[in-house]
Amino acid sequence: MIDPGHRLKAKMDDHALEQVPENERKSWIQLSNNAMGICSTLLIMLFGALATFTAGLGYGLLAGIICLIVGTIFGTLLGNIARKEGLSSTVLTRKYGFGVKGSVVSSLVFCFMILGMLALENALLYHGVLFFFGLKPSILNAILIYGLFTACWVLLSLFGIKLVYRIASIAIIGFLGVLLYIIIDATVLSGNSVMSILSFGSQFSDSTGIVEFIGAVNIVIGATGAMTLVNADTSRYARTKKDVLMINIFGNLMQSIVMLLAGGIVAYVGIDSVVQFYVANNGMTAVQARAIALNDLASFFIILGGVVGFILMFLANGKAQVLNTYSGSLALTNLFSAVGWKGNRAIFVVIANILALIMIYGNILGLVESWLDALGVLTTCMATIIIVDYYFVKKRTLPGINNSEIDSVNMAGILTLIFSSGIALYLSTAKIFPIPFVASTILSLIIYPVLRMYVFKQKSTMAQHTDTKLQG
């Protein structure tokens, strides 16, 4: 008879460090809900609004199409590795690119990404709750509201993840339904020109050109890199290569096209109403209200969508927060396991939310564009290292090697991540090369094979792991 306590622990751990067994694999139809659900949020709409307000809707959409292609290619390549190995993206870096203890670095990158998203979504929802109930920002309100959010995400990610998966498609449909209503109400029903809305130019500058287009790409690519790593976590449950491809197509299509357009259009048609509300009720000038409007994107839903808009917005974003908590706990589980502490995943679910609260306290919402720049570089660089190691380096330097043998620390991967991301961000800041994710990808493609094949070659003495559970 199976001990109930053991069964509960297994349920909470959810193969955090183990290979997903074949009998738990699923089709793309089931798994695509996760990929689409995690990006149907206020945060991704905010990125869409920023991209289209930077470059105009046309150039913003072109940036989204480019990121759709890039995300699908990277996501499919990485996802197929995760599917074959049955491992989450951070545990995967133990075998490819970083080594057992070296995977601490990749786990830190993933935590920076996913916990940043958890924090940003929490901040957007917090402002939405304040706006909806007419509350003022205060320490007491922050403790009560953020505390309630945290309790919900923790409990659902531990005990209700399957329920979240089941309602994901319903939440997505409802969320998109409200978006469609808002757009129709602001265009057809209000007598506004549809063509003028679909062809608006940059809202941040007087002209729209290559500089604005590059700015839009840099905004959207941060979320694309995040989607690549998150989809790898989902793809470990996939049955076939086709399932992995479809997961990435639908996830990136939802994020880079649907949510980008939704964010841009809702922000464009709603910003005057939101500004007027702030001027009338908060004593702000129009300039002050417009400056903060996009950071309070939940108010667009409430003003334009009413009570139903608020409820569906909260359900859709709550579902994504549970998935963010889940992915963050996987990364933390690997991080602490790599340094010798194999705690229960439940502990890391709590830690993930505590870290997100600390990031909110540090005003991550006010640093979102800087966070996006670093995110796009680090995530694409990390994905490139894993992909190059799996598809190129190992097949040329280690033919027939037993995959149960891996390095403790792969310095080639760690140094490539540091050099490639650092140089790419420097080139962007110095205005030498303005698209840092392209620079970091090219540098990773060159630096990692050279370091791995000729400088930090795999040694004969290696750390061991079993077929079902990687050991720290």
CSV table of C-alpha atoms in Angstrom, one decimal:
chain,number,residue,atom,x,y,z
A,1,MET,CA,0.0,0.0,0.0
A,2,ILE,CA,1.3,3.4,-1.0
A,3,ASP,CA,1.9,5.8,1.9
A,4,PRO,CA,-0.4,8.9,1.5
A,5,GLY,CA,2.5,11.1,2.6
A,6,HIS,CA,4.7,9.7,-0.1
A,7,ARG,CA,1.9,10.2,-2.6
A,8,LEU,CA,1.4,13.8,-1.6
A,9,LYS,CA,5.2,14.5,-1.8
A,10,ALA,CA,5.3,13.0,-5.3
A,11,LYS,CA,2.4,15.1,-6.3
A,12,MET,CA,4.1,18.3,-5.1
A,13,ASP,CA,7.5,17.5,-6.5
A,14,ASP,CA,6.0,16.8,-10.0
A,15,HIS,CA,9.2,15.4,-11.5
A,16,ALA,CA,11.1,18.5,-10.6
A,17,LEU,CA,14.5,16.7,-10.9
A,18,GLU,CA,13.3,13.5,-12.6
A,19,GLN,CA,12.6,12.4,-16.2
A,20,VAL,CA,8.9,12.6,-17.1
A,21,PRO,CA,7.7,8.9,-17.5
A,22,GLU,CA,6.2,7.9,-20.8
A,23,ASN,CA,2.8,7.2,-19.4
A,24,GLU,CA,2.5,10.9,-18.4
A,25,ARG,CA,3.2,12.3,-21.9
A,26,LYS,CA,0.5,14.3,-23.6
A,27,SER,CA,-0.5,15.6,-27.0
A,28,TRP,CA,0.1,19.2,-28.2
A,29,ILE,CA,-3.7,19.9,-27.9
A,30,GLN,CA,-3.4,19.5,-24.1
A,31,LEU,CA,-0.1,21.1,-23.7
A,32,SER,CA,-0.7,24.2,-26.0
A,33,ASN,CA,-3.1,25.5,-23.5
A,34,ASN,CA,-0.2,26.0,-21.1
A,35,ALA,CA,1.9,27.8,-23.7
A,36,MET,CA,-0.9,30.1,-24.7
A,37,GLY,CA,-2.2,30.5,-21.2
A,38,ILE,CA,1.1,31.7,-19.7
A,39,CYS,CA,1.3,34.6,-22.2
A,40,SER,CA,-2.3,35.7,-22.2
A,41,THR,CA,-1.6,38.3,-19.5
A,42,LEU,CA,-1.5,42.0,-18.7
A,43,LEU,CA,2.3,41.9,-18.8
A,44,ILE,CA,2.6,40.5,-22.3
A,45,MET,CA,-0.1,43.1,-23.4
A,46,LEU,CA,2.1,45.8,-21.8
A,47,PHE,CA,5.0,44.6,-23.9
A,48,GLY,CA,2.7,44.8,-26.9
A,49,ALA,CA,1.6,48.3,-26.0
A,50,LEU,CA,5.2,49.4,-25.5
A,51,ALA,CA,6.4,47.9,-28.8
A,52,THR,CA,3.5,49.4,-30.9
A,53,PHE,CA,3.7,52.7,-29.1
A,54,THR,CA,7.4,52.8,-29.9
A,55,ALA,CA,7.3,51.9,-33.5
A,56,GLY,CA,3.6,52.1,-34.6
A,57,LEU,CA,1.3,49.2,-35.1
A,58,GLY,CA,2.7,48.2,-38.5
A,59,TYR,CA,6.3,48.1,-37.5
A,60,GLY,CA,5.3,46.6,-34.1
A,61,LEU,CA,3.5,43.8,-35.9
A,62,LEU,CA,6.6,43.2,-38.1
A,63,ALA,CA,8.7,42.9,-34.9
A,64,GLY,CA,6.2,40.4,-33.6
A,65,ILE,CA,6.4,38.3,-36.8
A,66,ILE,CA,10.2,38.2,-36.5
A,67,CYS,CA,10.0,37.2,-32.9
A,68,LEU,CA,7.3,34.5,-33.8
A,69,ILE,CA,9.8,33.0,-36.3
A,70,VAL,CA,12.8,33.2,-33.9
A,71,GLY,CA,10.8,31.9,-30.9
A,72,THR,CA,9.4,29.0,-32.9
A,73,ILE,CA,12.8,27.9,-34.2
A,74,PHE,CA,14.6,28.2,-30.8
A,75,GLY,CA,11.6,26.8,-28.9
A,76,THR,CA,11.3,23.7,-31.2
A,77,LEU,CA,15.0,23.0,-31.1
A,78,LEU,CA,15.2,23.3,-27.3
A,79,GLY,CA,11.8,21.7,-26.7
A,80,ASN,CA,12.8,18.5,-28.6
A,81,ILE,CA,15.8,18.1,-26.3
A,82,ALA,CA,13.6,18.5,-23.3
A,83,ARG,CA,11.1,16.0,-24.8
A,84,LYS,CA,13.8,13.4,-25.5
A,85,GLU,CA,15.4,13.8,-22.1
A,86,GLY,CA,12.1,14.3,-20.2
A,87,LEU,CA,13.7,17.1,-18.1
A,88,SER,CA,12.9,20.7,-17.3
A,89,SER,CA,15.0,23.4,-19.0
A,90,THR,CA,17.2,24.1,-15.9
A,91,VAL,CA,17.9,20.5,-15.2
A,92,LEU,CA,18.6,20.0,-18.9
A,93,THR,CA,21.5,22.4,-18.5
A,94,ARG,CA,23.2,19.9,-16.3
A,95,LYS,CA,23.7,17.6,-19.3
A,96,TYR,CA,24.1,20.2,-21.9
A,97,GLY,CA,26.0,23.4,-21.6
A,98,PHE,CA,26.7,24.0,-17.9
A,99,GLY,CA,27.3,20.8,-15.9
A,100,VAL,CA,25.7,19.6,-12.6
A,101,LYS,CA,27.0,22.4,-10.3
A,102,GLY,CA,27.4,24.8,-13.2
A,103,SER,CA,23.6,24.6,-13.7
A,104,VAL,CA,23.4,27.0,-10.8
A,105,VAL,CA,24.2,29.7,-13.3
A,106,SER,CA,21.5,28.7,-15.7
A,107,SER,CA,19.0,28.4,-12.8
A,108,LEU,CA,19.8,31.9,-11.7
A,109,VAL,CA,19.1,33.2,-15.3
A,110,PHE,CA,15.8,31.3,-15.3
A,111,CYS,CA,14.9,32.6,-11.9
A,112,PHE,CA,15.7,36.2,-13.0
A,113,MET,CA,13.3,35.7,-15.9
A,114,ILE,CA,10.4,33.9,-14.4
A,115,LEU,CA,10.4,35.5,-11.0
A,116,GLY,CA,10.6,38.9,-12.7
A,117,MET,CA,7.4,38.0,-14.6
A,118,LEU,CA,5.8,36.8,-11.4
A,119,ALA,CA,6.6,40.1,-9.7
A,120,LEU,CA,5.5,42.3,-12.6
A,121,GLU,CA,2.2,40.5,-13.0
A,122,ASN,CA,1.6,40.8,-9.3
A,123,ALA,CA,2.3,44.5,-9.4
A,124,LEU,CA,-0.1,45.0,-12.4
A,125,LEU,CA,-2.8,43.1,-10.7
A,126,TYR,CA,-2.3,45.0,-7.4
A,127,HIS,CA,-2.8,48.3,-9.2
A,128,GLY,CA,-5.9,46.8,-10.9
A,129,VAL,CA,-7.4,45.8,-7.5
A,130,LEU,CA,-6.7,49.3,-6.1
A,131,PHE,CA,-8.3,50.9,-9.1
A,132,PHE,CA,-11.3,48.6,-9.1
A,133,PHE,CA,-12.2,49.1,-5.5
A,134,GLY,CA,-11.1,52.7,-5.3
A,135,LEU,CA,-8.4,52.1,-2.8
A,136,LYS,CA,-5.3,54.1,-2.1
A,137,PRO,CA,-1.8,52.6,-2.1
A,138,SER,CA,-0.7,51.9,1.4
A,139,ILE,CA,1.4,49.4,3.4
A,140,LEU,CA,-1.7,47.7,4.8
A,141,ASN,CA,-3.3,47.3,1.4
A,142,ALA,CA,0.0,46.0,-0.1
A,143,ILE,CA,0.3,43.4,2.7
A,144,LEU,CA,-3.3,42.3,2.4
A,145,ILE,CA,-3.5,42.2,-1.4
A,146,TYR,CA,0.0,40.8,-2.1
A,147,GLY,CA,-0.5,38.3,0.8
A,148,LEU,CA,-3.8,37.1,-0.8
A,149,PHE,CA,-2.1,36.8,-4.2
A,150,THR,CA,0.8,34.8,-2.7
A,151,ALA,CA,-1.4,32.4,-0.8
A,152,CYS,CA,-3.5,31.7,-4.0
A,153,TRP,CA,-0.4,31.1,-6.2
A,154,VAL,CA,1.3,28.8,-3.7
A,155,LEU,CA,-1.8,26.7,-2.9
A,156,LEU,CA,-2.8,26.3,-6.6
A,157,SER,CA,0.7,25.5,-7.8
A,158,LEU,CA,1.0,22.8,-5.2
A,159,PHE,CA,-2.4,21.2,-5.2
A,160,GLY,CA,-4.4,22.7,-8.0
A,161,ILE,CA,-2.1,22.7,-11.0
A,162,LYS,CA,-4.3,20.1,-12.9
A,163,LEU,CA,-7.3,22.3,-12.2
A,164,VAL,CA,-5.5,25.3,-13.6
A,165,TYR,CA,-4.6,23.3,-16.7
A,166,ARG,CA,-8.2,22.3,-17.2
A,167,ILE,CA,-9.6,25.8,-17.0
A,168,ALA,CA,-6.7,27.4,-19.0
A,169,SER,CA,-8.6,27.2,-22.3
A,170,ILE,CA,-11.8,28.6,-20.7
A,171,ALA,CA,-9.8,31.5,-19.2
A,172,ILE,CA,-8.1,32.2,-22.5
A,173,ILE,CA,-11.3,32.3,-24.4
A,174,GLY,CA,-13.0,34.6,-21.9
A,175,PHE,CA,-10.0,36.9,-21.8
A,176,LEU,CA,-9.9,37.1,-25.6
A,177,GLY,CA,-13.6,37.6,-25.6
A,178,VAL,CA,-13.3,40.7,-23.4
A,179,LEU,CA,-10.5,42.0,-25.5
A,180,LEU,CA,-12.6,41.6,-28.6
A,181,TYR,CA,-15.5,43.4,-27.0
A,182,ILE,CA,-13.3,46.3,-25.9
A,183,ILE,CA,-11.9,46.7,-29.4
A,184,ILE,CA,-15.3,46.5,-31.1
A,185,ASP,CA,-16.8,48.9,-28.5
A,186,ALA,CA,-14.0,51.4,-29.1
A,187,THR,CA,-14.2,51.2,-32.9
A,188,VAL,CA,-17.4,50.1,-34.5
A,189,LEU,CA,-19.8,51.1,-31.6
A,190,SER,CA,-18.1,54.4,-30.9
A,191,GLY,CA,-17.9,55.4,-34.6
A,192,ASN,CA,-14.1,55.5,-34.7
A,193,SER,CA,-12.2,54.6,-37.9
A,194,VAL,CA,-10.9,51.1,-37.9
A,195,MET,CA,-8.2,51.9,-40.4
A,196,SER,CA,-6.9,54.8,-38.3
A,197,ILE,CA,-6.6,52.4,-35.3
A,198,LEU,CA,-4.9,49.7,-37.3
A,199,SER,CA,-2.4,52.1,-38.8
A,200,PHE,CA,-1.4,54.3,-35.9
A,201,GLY,CA,2.2,55.4,-35.8
A,202,SER,CA,4.7,55.9,-33.0
A,203,GLN,CA,3.2,57.4,-29.9
A,204,PHE,CA,6.5,58.1,-28.3
A,205,SER,CA,8.2,60.0,-31.1
A,206,ASP,CA,7.4,62.2,-34.1
A,207,SER,CA,8.7,59.8,-36.7
A,208,THR,CA,8.7,56.1,-37.3
A,209,GLY,CA,11.8,54.5,-38.7
A,210,ILE,CA,14.5,51.9,-38.3
A,211,VAL,CA,15.5,53.1,-34.8
A,212,GLU,CA,11.9,52.7,-33.5
A,213,PHE,CA,11.5,49.3,-35.2
A,214,ILE,CA,14.7,48.0,-33.5
A,215,GLY,CA,13.4,49.3,-30.3
A,216,ALA,CA,10.2,47.3,-30.8
A,217,VAL,CA,12.1,44.1,-31.6
A,218,ASN,CA,14.2,44.5,-28.4
A,219,ILE,CA,11.0,44.8,-26.3
A,220,VAL,CA,9.3,41.8,-27.8
A,221,ILE,CA,12.4,39.5,-27.9
A,222,GLY,CA,12.7,39.5,-24.1
A,223,ALA,CA,9.3,37.8,-23.8
A,224,THR,CA,10.3,35.5,-26.7
A,225,GLY,CA,13.4,34.2,-25.0
A,226,ALA,CA,11.3,33.6,-21.8
A,227,MET,CA,8.8,31.7,-23.9
A,228,THR,CA,11.5,29.5,-25.3
A,229,LEU,CA,12.6,28.3,-21.9
A,230,VAL,CA,9.1,28.0,-20.4
A,231,ASN,CA,8.0,26.0,-23.5
A,232,ALA,CA,10.9,23.6,-22.9
A,233,ASP,CA,9.4,22.9,-19.4
A,234,THR,CA,6.1,22.1,-21.1
A,235,SER,CA,7.7,20.1,-24.0
A,236,ARG,CA,9.2,17.6,-21.6
A,237,TYR,CA,5.6,16.2,-21.4
A,238,ALA,CA,5.3,16.0,-25.2
A,239,ARG,CA,5.0,12.7,-27.0
A,240,THR,CA,6.4,13.5,-30.4
A,241,LYS,CA,8.4,16.2,-32.4
A,242,LYS,CA,5.2,17.3,-33.9
A,243,ASP,CA,3.7,18.0,-30.5
A,244,VAL,CA,6.8,20.2,-29.6
A,245,LEU,CA,6.5,22.1,-32.9
A,246,MET,CA,2.8,22.8,-32.4
A,247,ILE,CA,3.3,23.9,-28.7
A,248,ASN,CA,5.8,26.5,-29.9
A,249,ILE,CA,3.8,27.7,-32.9
A,250,PHE,CA,0.7,28.3,-30.8
A,251,GLY,CA,2.5,29.8,-27.8
A,252,ASN,CA,4.6,32.2,-29.9
A,253,LEU,CA,1.6,33.0,-32.1
A,254,MET,CA,-0.5,34.0,-29.1
A,255,GLN,CA,2.3,36.0,-27.5
A,256,SER,CA,4.0,37.7,-30.5
A,257,ILE,CA,1.0,38.4,-32.6
A,258,VAL,CA,-2.4,38.1,-30.8
A,259,MET,CA,-1.3,39.7,-27.5
A,260,LEU,CA,1.0,42.2,-29.2
A,261,LEU,CA,-1.9,43.5,-31.3
A,262,ALA,CA,-4.3,43.3,-28.4
A,263,GLY,CA,-2.0,45.3,-26.1
A,264,GLY,CA,-1.3,47.9,-28.8
A,265,ILE,CA,-5.0,48.4,-29.9
A,266,VAL,CA,-6.5,48.4,-26.4
A,267,ALA,CA,-3.9,50.9,-25.2
A,268,TYR,CA,-4.4,53.1,-28.3
A,269,VAL,CA,-8.2,53.1,-28.1
A,270,GLY,CA,-8.4,53.3,-24.3
A,271,ILE,CA,-5.7,55.7,-23.3
A,272,ASP,CA,-7.8,58.8,-23.7
A,273,SER,CA,-10.6,57.3,-21.5
A,274,VAL,CA,-8.0,56.3,-18.9
A,275,VAL,CA,-6.3,59.7,-18.9
A,276,GLN,CA,-9.7,61.5,-18.5
A,277,PHE,CA,-10.6,59.2,-15.6
A,278,TYR,CA,-7.3,60.0,-13.8
A,279,VAL,CA,-7.7,63.8,-14.5
A,280,ALA,CA,-11.3,63.7,-13.2
A,281,ASN,CA,-10.8,61.5,-10.1
A,282,ASN,CA,-7.1,61.7,-9.1
A,283,GLY,CA,-6.4,65.4,-9.6
A,284,MET,CA,-3.7,64.7,-12.2
A,285,THR,CA,-2.9,66.8,-15.3
A,286,ALA,CA,-3.3,65.1,-18.6
A,287,VAL,CA,0.5,64.8,-19.0
A,288,GLN,CA,0.9,63.2,-15.6
A,289,ALA,CA,-1.9,60.7,-16.3
A,290,ARG,CA,-0.6,59.7,-19.7
A,291,ALA,CA,2.9,59.1,-18.3
A,292,ILE,CA,1.7,56.4,-15.9
A,293,ALA,CA,-1.3,55.0,-17.9
A,294,LEU,CA,0.5,52.1,-19.5
A,295,ASN,CA,2.0,50.9,-16.2
A,296,ASP,CA,-1.5,50.6,-14.9
A,297,LEU,CA,-2.9,48.6,-17.8
A,298,ALA,CA,-5.5,46.9,-15.6
A,299,SER,CA,-7.3,50.1,-15.5
A,300,PHE,CA,-8.0,49.9,-19.3
A,301,PHE,CA,-9.8,46.6,-18.7
A,302,ILE,CA,-11.8,48.0,-15.8
A,303,ILE,CA,-12.8,51.3,-17.6
A,304,LEU,CA,-13.5,49.7,-21.0
A,305,GLY,CA,-14.6,46.2,-19.9
A,306,GLY,CA,-16.4,46.9,-16.6
A,307,VAL,CA,-16.9,44.2,-13.9
A,308,VAL,CA,-16.8,41.3,-16.3
A,309,GLY,CA,-13.5,42.7,-17.8
A,310,PHE,CA,-12.0,42.8,-14.3
A,311,ILE,CA,-13.1,39.3,-13.4
A,312,LEU,CA,-11.9,37.7,-16.6
A,313,MET,CA,-8.6,39.7,-16.5
A,314,PHE,CA,-8.0,38.4,-13.0
A,315,LEU,CA,-8.8,34.8,-13.9
A,316,ALA,CA,-6.5,34.9,-16.9
A,317,ASN,CA,-3.6,36.5,-15.1
A,318,GLY,CA,-4.1,34.3,-12.0
A,319,LYS,CA,-3.8,31.2,-14.2
A,320,ALA,CA,-0.5,32.6,-15.6
A,321,GLN,CA,0.8,33.4,-12.1
A,322,VAL,CA,0.3,29.8,-11.0
A,323,LEU,CA,2.3,28.6,-14.1
A,324,ASN,CA,5.0,31.2,-13.3
A,325,THR,CA,5.2,30.0,-9.7
A,326,TYR,CA,5.4,26.4,-10.9
A,327,SER,CA,8.2,27.2,-13.4
A,328,GLY,CA,10.1,29.3,-10.8
A,329,SER,CA,9.9,26.5,-8.3
A,330,LEU,CA,11.4,24.1,-10.8
A,331,ALA,CA,14.4,26.4,-11.4
A,332,LEU,CA,14.9,26.9,-7.6
A,333,THR,CA,14.7,23.2,-7.0
A,334,ASN,CA,17.5,22.6,-9.5
A,335,LEU,CA,19.5,25.5,-8.2
A,336,PHE,CA,19.5,24.3,-4.5
A,337,SER,CA,19.9,20.7,-5.5
A,338,ALA,CA,23.0,21.5,-7.5
A,339,VAL,CA,24.6,23.0,-4.4
A,340,GLY,CA,23.6,20.1,-2.2
A,341,TRP,CA,20.1,20.9,-0.7
A,342,LYS,CA,17.4,18.7,-2.1
A,343,GLY,CA,14.4,20.3,-0.4
A,344,ASN,CA,10.7,19.6,-1.2
A,345,ARG,CA,9.4,21.6,-4.2
A,346,ALA,CA,6.7,23.0,-1.8
A,347,ILE,CA,9.5,25.0,-0.1
A,348,PHE,CA,10.7,26.4,-3.3
A,349,VAL,CA,7.1,27.4,-4.4
A,350,VAL,CA,7.1,29.6,-1.2
A,351,ILE,CA,10.6,30.9,-1.8
A,352,ALA,CA,9.7,31.8,-5.4
A,353,ASN,CA,6.9,34.0,-4.2
A,354,ILE,CA,8.9,35.6,-1.5
A,355,LEU,CA,11.6,36.6,-4.0
A,356,ALA,CA,8.9,38.0,-6.3
A,357,LEU,CA,7.7,40.2,-3.5
A,358,ILE,CA,11.3,41.4,-2.9
A,359,MET,CA,11.5,42.3,-6.6
A,360,ILE,CA,8.3,44.3,-6.3
A,361,TYR,CA,9.7,46.1,-3.3
A,362,GLY,CA,12.7,47.0,-5.5
A,363,ASN,CA,10.3,48.7,-8.0
A,364,ILE,CA,10.8,46.2,-10.9
A,365,LEU,CA,7.8,47.8,-12.6
A,366,GLY,CA,9.7,51.0,-13.0
A,367,LEU,CA,12.7,49.1,-14.4
A,368,VAL,CA,10.8,47.0,-16.9
A,369,GLU,CA,12.6,48.1,-20.0
A,370,SER,CA,16.1,47.5,-18.5
A,371,TRP,CA,14.9,44.1,-17.3
A,372,LEU,CA,13.6,43.3,-20.8
A,373,ASP,CA,17.0,44.1,-22.4
A,374,ALA,CA,18.9,41.8,-20.0
A,375,LEU,CA,16.2,39.2,-20.3
A,376,GLY,CA,16.3,38.9,-24.1
A,377,VAL,CA,20.1,38.6,-24.1
A,378,LEU,CA,20.4,36.1,-21.2
A,379,THR,CA,17.6,33.7,-22.3
A,380,THR,CA,18.6,33.5,-26.0
A,381,CYS,CA,22.2,33.1,-25.0
A,382,MET,CA,21.4,30.3,-22.6
A,383,ALA,CA,19.1,28.5,-25.2
A,384,THR,CA,21.8,28.8,-27.9
A,385,ILE,CA,24.4,27.2,-25.6
A,386,ILE,CA,22.2,24.2,-24.9
A,387,ILE,CA,21.2,23.8,-28.5
A,388,VAL,CA,24.8,24.1,-29.9
A,389,ASP,CA,26.0,21.6,-27.2
A,390,TYR,CA,23.3,19.0,-28.0
A,391,TYR,CA,23.1,19.2,-31.8
A,392,PHE,CA,26.7,20.1,-32.7
A,393,VAL,CA,29.4,19.8,-30.1
A,394,LYS,CA,28.6,16.5,-28.4
A,395,LYS,CA,28.1,14.8,-31.8
A,396,ARG,CA,31.5,15.8,-33.0
A,397,THR,CA,33.7,15.5,-29.9
A,398,LEU,CA,32.1,12.7,-28.0
A,399,PRO,CA,30.8,10.0,-30.4
A,400,GLY,CA,29.2,7.1,-28.6
A,401,ILE,CA,29.6,8.6,-25.1
A,402,ASN,CA,27.4,7.3,-22.3
A,403,ASN,CA,24.9,10.1,-21.5
A,404,SER,CA,24.8,9.0,-17.9
A,405,GLU,CA,28.2,10.8,-17.5
A,406,ILE,CA,28.3,14.5,-17.3
A,407,ASP,CA,30.6,17.3,-16.0
A,408,SER,CA,30.4,18.8,-12.6
A,409,VAL,CA,31.1,22.2,-14.0
A,410,ASN,CA,31.2,23.1,-17.7
A,411,MET,CA,33.3,26.3,-17.8
A,412,ALA,CA,32.8,26.6,-21.5
A,413,GLY,CA,29.1,27.3,-21.1
A,414,ILE,CA,29.5,29.6,-18.1
A,415,LEU,CA,32.1,31.7,-19.7
A,416,THR,CA,30.2,31.8,-23.0
A,417,LEU,CA,27.1,33.1,-21.2
A,418,ILE,CA,29.1,35.7,-19.3
A,419,PHE,CA,31.1,36.9,-22.3
A,420,SER,CA,28.4,36.8,-24.9
A,421,SER,CA,25.7,38.5,-22.9
A,422,GLY,CA,28.1,41.1,-21.4
A,423,ILE,CA,29.6,42.0,-24.8
A,424,ALA,CA,26.1,42.2,-26.4
A,425,LEU,CA,24.7,44.5,-23.7
A,426,TYR,CA,27.8,46.7,-23.9
A,427,LEU,CA,27.6,47.0,-27.7
A,428,SER,CA,23.9,48.0,-27.3
A,429,THR,CA,24.5,50.5,-24.6
A,430,ALA,CA,27.4,52.0,-26.5
A,431,LYS,CA,25.2,52.2,-29.6
A,432,ILE,CA,27.6,50.1,-31.6
A,433,PHE,CA,25.2,47.3,-32.4
A,434,PRO,CA,21.6,48.0,-31.3
A,435,ILE,CA,20.1,44.5,-31.3
A,436,PRO,CA,21.7,42.7,-28.3
A,437,PHE,CA,20.0,39.4,-28.7
A,438,VAL,CA,21.4,39.0,-32.2
A,439,ALA,CA,24.9,39.8,-31.0
A,440,SER,CA,24.6,37.4,-28.0
A,441,THR,CA,23.3,34.6,-30.2
A,442,ILE,CA,26.1,35.0,-32.8
A,443,LEU,CA,28.8,35.2,-30.1
A,444,SER,CA,27.4,32.1,-28.4
A,445,LEU,CA,27.5,30.2,-31.7
A,446,ILE,CA,31.1,31.0,-32.1
A,447,ILE,CA,32.5,31.1,-28.6
A,448,TYR,CA,31.0,27.9,-27.1
A,449,PRO,CA,32.1,25.4,-29.7
A,450,VAL,CA,35.7,26.8,-29.6
A,451,LEU,CA,35.9,26.7,-25.8
A,452,ARG,CA,34.3,23.3,-25.4
A,453,MET,CA,36.1,21.5,-28.2
A,454,TYR,CA,39.6,23.0,-27.8
A,455,VAL,CA,39.9,24.6,-24.3
A,456,PHE,CA,37.6,23.1,-21.7
A,457,LYS,CA,37.3,19.6,-23.1
A,458,GLN,CA,35.1,17.1,-21.4
A,459,LYS,CA,37.2,15.1,-18.9
A,460,SER,CA,37.2,11.4,-18.3
A,461,THR,CA,36.3,11.8,-14.6
A,462,MET,CA,32.7,12.9,-14.5
A,463,ALA,CA,29.7,13.2,-12.2
A,464,GLN,CA,27.2,10.3,-12.4
A,465,HIS,CA,23.4,10.4,-12.6
A,466,THR,CA,20.8,7.7,-13.0
A,467,ASP,CA,18.4,7.5,-15.9
A,468,THR,CA,15.5,8.8,-13.8
A,469,LYS,CA,17.0,11.3,-11.5
A,470,LEU,CA,19.9,13.7,-11.9
A,471,GLN,CA,22.1,13.9,-8.8
A,472,GLY,CA,23.6,17.1,-7.5
